[in-house]
mmCIF file of C-alpha atoms in Angstrom:
data_model
loop_
_atom_site.group_PDB
_atom_site.id
_atom_site.type_symbol
_atom_site.label_atom_id
_atom_site.label_comp_id
_atom_site.label_asym_id
_atom_site.label_seq_id
_atom_site.Cartn_x
_atom_site.Cartn_y
_atom_site.Cartn_z
ATOM 1 C CA MET J 1 -0.026 0.041 0.307
ATOM 2 C CA GLN J 2 3.187 2.808 1.157
ATOM 3 C CA SER J 3 4.544 1.748 -2.615
ATOM 4 C CA THR J 4 1.092 2.123 -3.924
ATOM 5 C CA ASN J 5 0.592 5.168 -2.185
ATOM 6 C CA GLU J 6 3.425 6.398 -3.462
ATOM 7 C CA GLU J 7 2.737 5.931 -7.546
ATOM 8 C CA LEU J 8 -0.363 7.612 -6.608
ATOM 9 C CA GLU J 9 1.603 10.595 -5.465
ATOM 10 C CA THR J 10 4.044 10.567 -8.379
ATOM 11 C CA SER J 11 0.778 10.617 -10.768
ATOM 12 C CA GLN J 12 -0.605 13.223 -9.095
ATOM 13 C CA GLU J 13 2.452 15.253 -9.507
ATOM 14 C CA GLU J 14 2.451 14.081 -13.581
ATOM 15 C CA LEU J 15 -1.059 15.195 -13.633
ATOM 16 C CA GLN J 16 -1.167 18.349 -11.564
ATOM 17 C CA SER J 17 2.503 19.179 -13.890
ATOM 18 C CA LEU J 18 -0.083 18.061 -17.005
ATOM 19 C CA ASN J 19 -2.274 20.269 -15.846
ATOM 20 C CA GLU J 20 0.029 23.433 -15.336
ATOM 21 C CA GLU J 21 0.675 22.922 -19.019
ATOM 22 C CA ALA J 22 -2.116 22.392 -20.299
ATOM 23 C CA VAL J 23 -2.783 26.172 -18.414
ATOM 24 C CA THR J 24 0.020 27.521 -20.366
ATOM 25 C CA VAL J 25 -0.729 26.362 -23.627
ATOM 26 C CA ASN J 26 -4.208 27.714 -23.028
ATOM 27 C CA ALA J 27 -2.746 31.077 -22.285
ATOM 28 C CA GLU J 28 -0.724 31.167 -25.289
ATOM 29 C CA LEU J 29 -3.249 29.772 -27.631
ATOM 30 C CA GLN J 30 -6.147 32.614 -25.693
ATOM 31 C CA SER J 31 -3.233 35.345 -26.032
ATOM 32 C CA ARG J 32 -2.423 34.288 -30.176
ATOM 33 C CA ILE J 33 -6.777 34.001 -30.352
ATOM 34 C CA ASP J 34 -6.852 37.621 -29.153
ATOM 35 C CA GLU J 35 -4.260 38.945 -31.913
ATOM 36 C CA LEU J 36 -5.702 36.985 -34.713
ATOM 37 C CA GLN J 37 -9.495 38.888 -33.513
ATOM 38 C CA SER J 38 -7.520 42.261 -33.280
ATOM 39 C CA ALA J 39 -5.460 41.322 -36.959
ATOM 40 C CA ASN J 40 -9.488 40.528 -38.111
ATOM 41 C CA ASP J 41 -10.522 43.281 -37.156
ATOM 42 C CA ASP J 42 -7.602 45.390 -38.609
ATOM 43 C CA MET J 43 -8.200 44.261 -41.729
ATOM 44 C CA LYS J 44 -12.107 44.927 -41.547
ATOM 45 C CA ASN J 45 -11.573 48.162 -41.319
ATOM 46 C CA LEU J 46 -9.005 48.653 -43.597
ATOM 47 C CA PHE J 47 -10.773 46.846 -45.879
ATOM 48 C CA ASP J 48 -14.739 49.098 -45.475
ATOM 49 C CA SER J 49 -12.375 52.302 -45.362
ATOM 50 C CA THR J 50 -10.577 51.684 -48.757
ATOM 51 C CA GLN J 51 -10.867 53.973 -51.314
ATOM 52 C CA ILE J 52 -8.983 51.298 -53.703
ATOM 53 C CA ALA J 53 -11.968 48.154 -55.218
ATOM 54 C CA THR J 54 -9.650 45.549 -54.720
ATOM 55 C CA LEU J 55 -10.710 40.935 -55.537
ATOM 56 C CA PHE J 56 -8.367 38.364 -54.233
ATOM 57 C CA LEU J 57 -8.569 35.041 -56.156
ATOM 58 C CA ASP J 58 -6.947 31.841 -55.740
ATOM 59 C CA THR J 59 -5.748 29.282 -58.419
ATOM 60 C CA ARG J 60 -8.691 28.682 -59.185
ATOM 61 C CA PHE J 61 -10.017 32.057 -59.828
ATOM 62 C CA CYS J 62 -12.886 31.426 -57.082
ATOM 63 C CA ILE J 63 -13.599 34.605 -55.141
ATOM 64 C CA ARG J 64 -11.350 34.547 -51.770
ATOM 65 C CA ARG J 65 -11.829 38.675 -50.796
ATOM 66 C CA PHE J 66 -12.843 41.574 -52.074
ATOM 67 C CA THR J 67 -13.491 45.123 -50.843
ATOM 68 C CA PRO J 68 -16.086 46.989 -51.000
ATOM 69 C CA LYS J 69 -15.587 49.128 -52.806
ATOM 70 C CA ILE J 70 -15.489 46.100 -55.457
ATOM 71 C CA LYS J 71 -19.171 46.456 -55.596
ATOM 72 C CA GLU J 72 -19.163 49.507 -57.717
ATOM 73 C CA ILE J 73 -17.897 47.304 -60.090
ATOM 74 C CA ILE J 74 -18.966 43.954 -60.008
ATOM 75 C CA ASN J 75 -22.021 42.909 -57.703
ATOM 76 C CA LEU J 76 -20.785 40.610 -55.553
ATOM 77 C CA GLU J 77 -22.150 39.850 -51.714
ATOM 78 C CA ALA J 78 -20.566 37.829 -48.941
ATOM 79 C CA SER J 79 -22.028 34.745 -49.873
ATOM 80 C CA ASP J 80 -20.374 34.785 -53.522
ATOM 81 C CA MET J 81 -17.181 34.289 -51.501
ATOM 82 C CA GLY J 82 -15.804 30.863 -53.046
ATOM 83 C CA ARG J 83 -17.374 31.385 -55.992
ATOM 84 C CA PRO J 84 -15.529 31.769 -60.054
ATOM 85 C CA ILE J 85 -15.363 34.791 -60.673
ATOM 86 C CA ALA J 86 -15.846 34.032 -64.676
ATOM 87 C CA HIS J 87 -20.167 33.592 -62.977
ATOM 88 C CA PHE J 88 -20.218 37.360 -62.489
ATOM 89 C CA THR J 89 -20.067 39.889 -65.530
ATOM 90 C CA SER J 90 -18.130 43.746 -64.473
ATOM 91 C CA LYS J 91 -18.630 46.839 -66.108
ATOM 92 C CA LEU J 92 -15.719 47.184 -67.668
ATOM 93 C CA GLN J 93 -15.312 47.487 -70.806
ATOM 94 C CA GLY J 94 -13.103 44.246 -72.882
ATOM 95 C CA MET J 95 -11.635 43.142 -69.475
ATOM 96 C CA ASP J 96 -11.465 39.819 -69.308
ATOM 97 C CA LEU J 97 -10.627 38.921 -65.580
ATOM 98 C CA THR J 98 -10.309 35.543 -65.875
ATOM 99 C CA ALA J 99 -7.974 35.297 -68.514
ATOM 100 C CA VAL J 100 -5.874 38.314 -67.210
ATOM 101 C CA SER J 101 -5.740 36.055 -63.546
ATOM 102 C CA SER J 102 -4.033 33.101 -65.830
ATOM 103 C CA GLN J 103 -1.713 35.170 -67.686
ATOM 104 C CA VAL J 104 -0.365 36.878 -64.296
ATOM 105 C CA LEU J 105 -0.192 33.229 -62.598
ATOM 106 C CA LYS J 106 1.301 31.794 -65.718
ATOM 107 C CA THR J 107 3.969 34.241 -66.171
ATOM 108 C CA LEU J 108 4.343 35.816 -62.196
ATOM 109 C CA GLU J 109 4.521 39.059 -63.939
ATOM 110 C CA LYS J 110 2.122 42.361 -62.945
ATOM 111 C CA HIS J 111 -0.232 43.210 -65.217
ATOM 112 C CA GLU J 112 -1.472 47.130 -65.872
ATOM 113 C CA SER J 113 -4.036 48.825 -68.142
ATOM 114 C CA GLU J 114 -6.165 51.712 -68.312
ATOM 115 C CA ILE J 115 -10.093 50.034 -69.016
ATOM 116 C CA TYR J 116 -13.608 52.245 -68.807
ATOM 117 C CA ASP J 117 -16.473 50.817 -67.704
ATOM 118 C CA ASP J 118 -19.860 51.776 -68.951
ATOM 119 C CA LYS J 119 -20.089 55.007 -67.254
ATOM 120 C CA GLU J 120 -16.915 56.156 -69.163
ATOM 121 C CA ARG J 121 -15.069 55.795 -66.138
ATOM 122 C CA CYS J 122 -11.514 55.322 -66.378
ATOM 123 C CA PHE J 123 -9.683 52.139 -64.307
ATOM 124 C CA PHE J 124 -6.317 51.819 -63.280
ATOM 125 C CA ILE J 125 -6.274 47.976 -62.718
ATOM 126 C CA ARG J 126 -2.802 45.936 -61.443
ATOM 127 C CA VAL J 127 -3.066 42.731 -61.254
ATOM 128 C CA LEU J 128 -0.363 40.914 -59.214
ATOM 129 C CA PRO J 129 0.313 37.047 -58.275
ATOM 130 C CA TYR J 130 -0.912 36.856 -54.351
ATOM 131 C CA ARG J 131 2.030 35.075 -52.462
ATOM 132 C CA THR J 132 1.770 33.923 -48.539
ATOM 133 C CA THR J 133 4.077 34.307 -46.167
ATOM 134 C CA ASN J 134 5.620 31.554 -46.847
ATOM 135 C CA ASN J 135 6.278 33.073 -50.790
ATOM 136 C CA VAL J 136 3.391 30.286 -51.821
ATOM 137 C CA ILE J 137 1.492 31.782 -54.556
ATOM 138 C CA ASP J 138 -2.065 30.728 -53.905
ATOM 139 C CA GLY J 139 -3.669 32.811 -56.731
ATOM 140 C CA VAL J 140 -3.660 36.411 -57.918
ATOM 141 C CA VAL J 141 -4.587 39.913 -56.283
ATOM 142 C CA ILE J 142 -6.562 42.805 -59.203
ATOM 143 C CA SER J 143 -7.211 46.211 -57.550
ATOM 144 C CA PHE J 144 -9.461 48.727 -59.370
ATOM 145 C CA GLU J 145 -8.044 52.614 -59.074
ATOM 146 C CA ASP J 146 -10.094 55.037 -60.072
ATOM 147 C CA ILE J 147 -7.846 57.586 -61.961
ATOM 148 C CA SER J 148 -11.190 59.678 -64.413
ATOM 149 C CA ILE J 149 -10.124 62.678 -62.959
ATOM 150 C CA ARG J 150 -6.663 62.576 -63.034
ATOM 151 C CA LYS J 151 -8.219 61.313 -66.523
ATOM 152 C CA LYS J 152 -9.893 64.200 -67.063
ATOM 153 C CA ALA J 153 -7.216 66.492 -65.872
ATOM 154 C CA GLN J 154 -4.669 65.169 -68.615
ATOM 155 C CA GLN J 155 -7.292 65.047 -71.680
ATOM 156 C CA ALA J 156 -8.012 68.535 -70.712
ATOM 157 C CA LEU J 157 -3.856 69.423 -70.191
ATOM 158 C CA ILE J 158 -2.971 67.688 -73.594
ATOM 159 C CA SER J 159 -6.065 70.098 -75.590
ATOM 160 C CA SER J 160 -5.006 72.982 -74.188
ATOM 161 C CA GLU J 161 -1.343 72.155 -74.846
ATOM 162 C CA ILE J 162 -2.847 71.674 -78.489
ATOM 163 C CA ARG J 163 -4.375 74.753 -78.693
ATOM 164 C CA TYR J 164 -1.051 76.430 -77.406
ATOM 165 C CA LYS J 165 0.699 75.020 -80.204
ATOM 166 C CA ARG J 166 -1.911 76.136 -82.427
ATOM 167 C CA LEU J 167 -1.818 79.793 -80.888
ATOM 168 C CA PHE J 168 2.491 79.133 -81.025
ATOM 169 C CA ASP J 169 3.043 78.019 -84.977
ATOM 170 C CA PHE J 170 0.326 80.340 -86.570
ATOM 171 C CA SER J 171 1.222 83.845 -84.366
ATOM 172 C CA PRO J 172 1.879 86.097 -87.474
ATOM 173 C CA VAL J 173 4.358 87.435 -83.980
ATOM 174 C CA PRO J 174 8.418 85.937 -84.158
ATOM 175 C CA MET J 175 8.847 83.956 -81.514
ATOM 176 C CA TRP J 176 10.685 81.077 -79.770
ATOM 177 C CA GLU J 177 10.639 78.979 -76.615
ATOM 178 C CA GLN J 178 14.383 78.995 -74.626
ATOM 179 C CA ASP J 179 15.348 77.207 -71.376
ATOM 180 C CA PHE J 180 16.993 79.398 -68.854
ATOM 181 C CA SER J 181 16.601 76.691 -66.449
ATOM 182 C CA LYS J 182 20.340 75.598 -66.352
ATOM 183 C CA VAL J 183 21.056 79.404 -66.796
ATOM 184 C CA ALA J 184 19.194 80.167 -63.795
ATOM 185 C CA LEU J 185 20.870 77.607 -61.479
ATOM 186 C CA ALA J 186 24.519 78.484 -62.836
ATOM 187 C CA LEU J 187 23.668 81.843 -61.269
ATOM 188 C CA GLN J 188 22.845 80.546 -57.885
ATOM 189 C CA THR J 189 25.392 78.810 -57.884
ATOM 190 C CA LEU J 190 27.451 82.150 -58.798
ATOM 191 C CA ARG J 191 25.291 83.835 -56.225
ATOM 192 C CA ALA J 192 26.189 81.363 -53.097
ATOM 193 C CA GLU J 193 29.997 81.733 -54.140
ATOM 194 C CA GLY J 194 29.478 85.264 -53.227
ATOM 195 C CA VAL J 195 28.661 87.529 -56.285
ATOM 196 C CA THR J 196 26.390 90.043 -55.263
ATOM 197 C CA ASP J 197 26.861 92.426 -58.729
ATOM 198 C CA LEU J 198 26.279 90.191 -61.447
ATOM 199 C CA GLY J 199 26.514 93.364 -63.866
ATOM 200 C CA GLU J 200 30.059 93.983 -62.686
ATOM 201 C CA TYR J 201 31.196 90.156 -62.351
ATOM 202 C CA LEU J 202 30.302 89.835 -66.284
ATOM 203 C CA ARG J 203 32.337 92.724 -67.457
ATOM 204 C CA LYS J 204 35.404 91.493 -65.396
ATOM 205 C CA GLN J 205 34.827 87.932 -66.983
ATOM 206 C CA PRO J 206 33.176 88.266 -70.604
ATOM 207 C CA GLN J 207 33.791 84.867 -71.507
ATOM 208 C CA ASP J 208 31.041 83.667 -68.664
ATOM 209 C CA VAL J 209 28.332 85.135 -70.627
ATOM 210 C CA GLU J 210 29.140 83.467 -73.905
ATOM 211 C CA LYS J 211 29.503 80.089 -71.239
ATOM 212 C CA LEU J 212 25.870 80.770 -70.385
ATOM 213 C CA SER J 213 24.711 81.483 -73.555
ATOM 214 C CA LYS J 214 25.517 78.089 -74.516
ATOM 215 C CA ILE J 215 23.498 76.594 -72.116
ATOM 216 C CA ALA J 216 19.865 78.353 -72.556
ATOM 217 C CA PRO J 217 19.367 76.073 -75.876
ATOM 218 C CA VAL J 218 15.912 76.900 -78.165
ATOM 219 C CA LEU J 219 13.529 74.288 -77.815
ATOM 220 C CA ASP J 220 10.859 75.720 -80.319
ATOM 221 C CA ILE J 221 10.736 78.033 -82.848
ATOM 222 C CA ASN J 222 7.299 79.127 -84.577
ATOM 223 C CA LYS J 223 6.384 80.309 -88.556
ATOM 224 C CA ALA J 224 6.746 83.445 -88.351
ATOM 225 C CA ALA J 225 10.342 83.295 -87.041
ATOM 226 C CA MET J 226 11.751 80.858 -88.968
ATOM 227 C CA ALA J 227 10.443 83.678 -92.191
ATOM 228 C CA LEU J 228 12.004 86.123 -90.160
ATOM 229 C CA PHE J 229 15.298 84.724 -89.981
ATOM 230 C CA LYS J 230 15.084 83.337 -92.882
ATOM 231 C CA ALA J 231 16.128 79.343 -91.773
ATOM 232 C CA ASP J 232 15.461 76.609 -93.463
ATOM 233 C CA GLY J 233 14.740 74.205 -90.957
ATOM 234 C CA LYS J 234 14.003 74.336 -87.285
ATOM 235 C CA ARG J 235 16.805 72.573 -85.911
ATOM 236 C CA LYS J 236 19.417 74.719 -87.392
ATOM 237 C CA LEU J 237 17.937 77.770 -86.397
ATOM 238 C CA ALA J 238 17.606 76.377 -83.317
ATOM 239 C CA LEU J 239 21.101 75.955 -82.995
ATOM 240 C CA THR J 240 21.934 79.146 -84.081
ATOM 241 C CA LEU J 241 19.793 81.534 -83.114
ATOM 242 C CA PRO J 242 21.546 82.076 -78.991
ATOM 243 C CA ASP J 243 25.413 83.161 -81.329
ATOM 244 C CA LEU J 244 22.921 85.196 -83.987
ATOM 245 C CA MET J 245 21.649 87.049 -80.707
ATOM 246 C CA ILE J 246 25.259 87.648 -79.030
ATOM 247 C CA GLN J 247 26.845 88.059 -82.656
ATOM 248 C CA ARG J 248 26.688 91.794 -83.126
ATOM 249 C CA SER J 249 26.399 92.882 -79.074
ATOM 250 C CA THR J 250 26.581 91.103 -75.937
ATOM 251 C CA GLN J 251 24.588 93.339 -73.512
ATOM 252 C CA PRO J 252 21.056 91.848 -74.373
ATOM 253 C CA PHE J 253 21.808 88.813 -73.509
ATOM 254 C CA ILE J 254 23.297 90.365 -70.092
ATOM 255 C CA THR J 255 20.137 92.323 -69.795
ATOM 256 C CA GLN J 256 17.812 88.958 -69.915
ATOM 257 C CA LEU J 257 21.044 87.676 -67.545
ATOM 258 C CA LEU J 258 19.768 90.394 -64.509
ATOM 259 C CA ALA J 259 16.431 90.097 -65.700
ATOM 260 C CA VAL J 260 16.648 86.182 -64.312
ATOM 261 C CA TRP J 261 19.197 87.265 -61.511
ATOM 262 C CA ASN J 262 16.860 89.773 -59.652
ATOM 263 C CA GLN J 263 13.918 87.321 -60.961
ATOM 264 C CA GLN J 264 11.807 89.628 -63.136
ATOM 265 C CA ASP J 265 8.854 88.775 -64.959
ATOM 266 C CA ASN J 266 9.098 90.565 -67.477
ATOM 267 C CA LEU J 267 11.481 91.791 -69.750
ATOM 268 C CA SER J 268 11.340 94.601 -72.954
ATOM 269 C CA LEU J 269 14.894 95.353 -74.675
ATOM 270 C CA ASP J 270 15.751 96.404 -78.264
ATOM 271 C CA CYS J 271 18.790 94.017 -80.036
ATOM 272 C CA GLN J 272 20.151 93.852 -83.567
ATOM 273 C CA CYS J 273 20.962 89.636 -85.129
ATOM 274 C CA GLU J 274 21.392 88.602 -88.531
ATOM 275 C CA ASP J 275 19.431 86.055 -90.644
ATOM 276 C CA LEU J 276 20.906 83.189 -91.854
ATOM 277 C CA GLN J 277 21.142 84.049 -95.262
ATOM 278 C CA GLN J 278 22.708 87.520 -96.313
ATOM 279 C CA GLY J 279 23.545 88.720 -92.941
ATOM 280 C CA TYR J 280 20.757 91.866 -93.000
ATOM 281 C CA LEU J 281 19.974 93.476 -89.304
ATOM 282 C CA ILE J 282 17.083 92.914 -87.552
ATOM 283 C CA LYS J 283 15.417 94.903 -84.613
ATOM 284 C CA LYS J 284 13.377 93.318 -82.115
#
């Protein structure tokens, strides 16, 4: 009986130890459950708050998860999870989600495109492979970003540029566009080096005037300017125009440099230059 009692005590101690281990495991499991619940809550709030429609598909192209915003493009409900995306029609014009997803899974390269829907809204669509934390490909992620406002702004900008280009090209007034951005940077460098009087500096360093004129390229020339300088090609005139403007006198260009130095918005000046054919003086 004494031996039996000792065995019972030993078994009781083992059971006590097992109970303590079970309590510890249960505490760890509860902690992980709480973490998982918190992660699920964060994920739900993220999905509910995001303004980008996102669709998650598995390797069979069945719906795994989606954000509420996707309902504006594809009529999905929570009960549709697990169903193939091919069973649903979208409002996108000419977009086969199954075919695109299949191509992404084969190549593992992202797909990006711009597609319009039946309401003339423009969406930027990005399809990426769905990767697990172990870097296993387990489907695709499709995002739909509404870029209608940006697209309209781009189209308005393009239309504005086209109108400006027409006005520029067909204006009866000779005009050309010259890029002074590098000149402005060079003048900023001089200012940083302690130059306070640019006019005095250029009088002492006349070679810098020509150097600065070389970094102010002509970007575009209208037809009236081509006729004024008797030029038969824009490229040829664009390359020689800065030299033509300082051939007789550098003072007009120095006046322009001083205007940039003083951050003037407008400038009027007279200068003389020669055309490309006969060397006539032109007052501008």
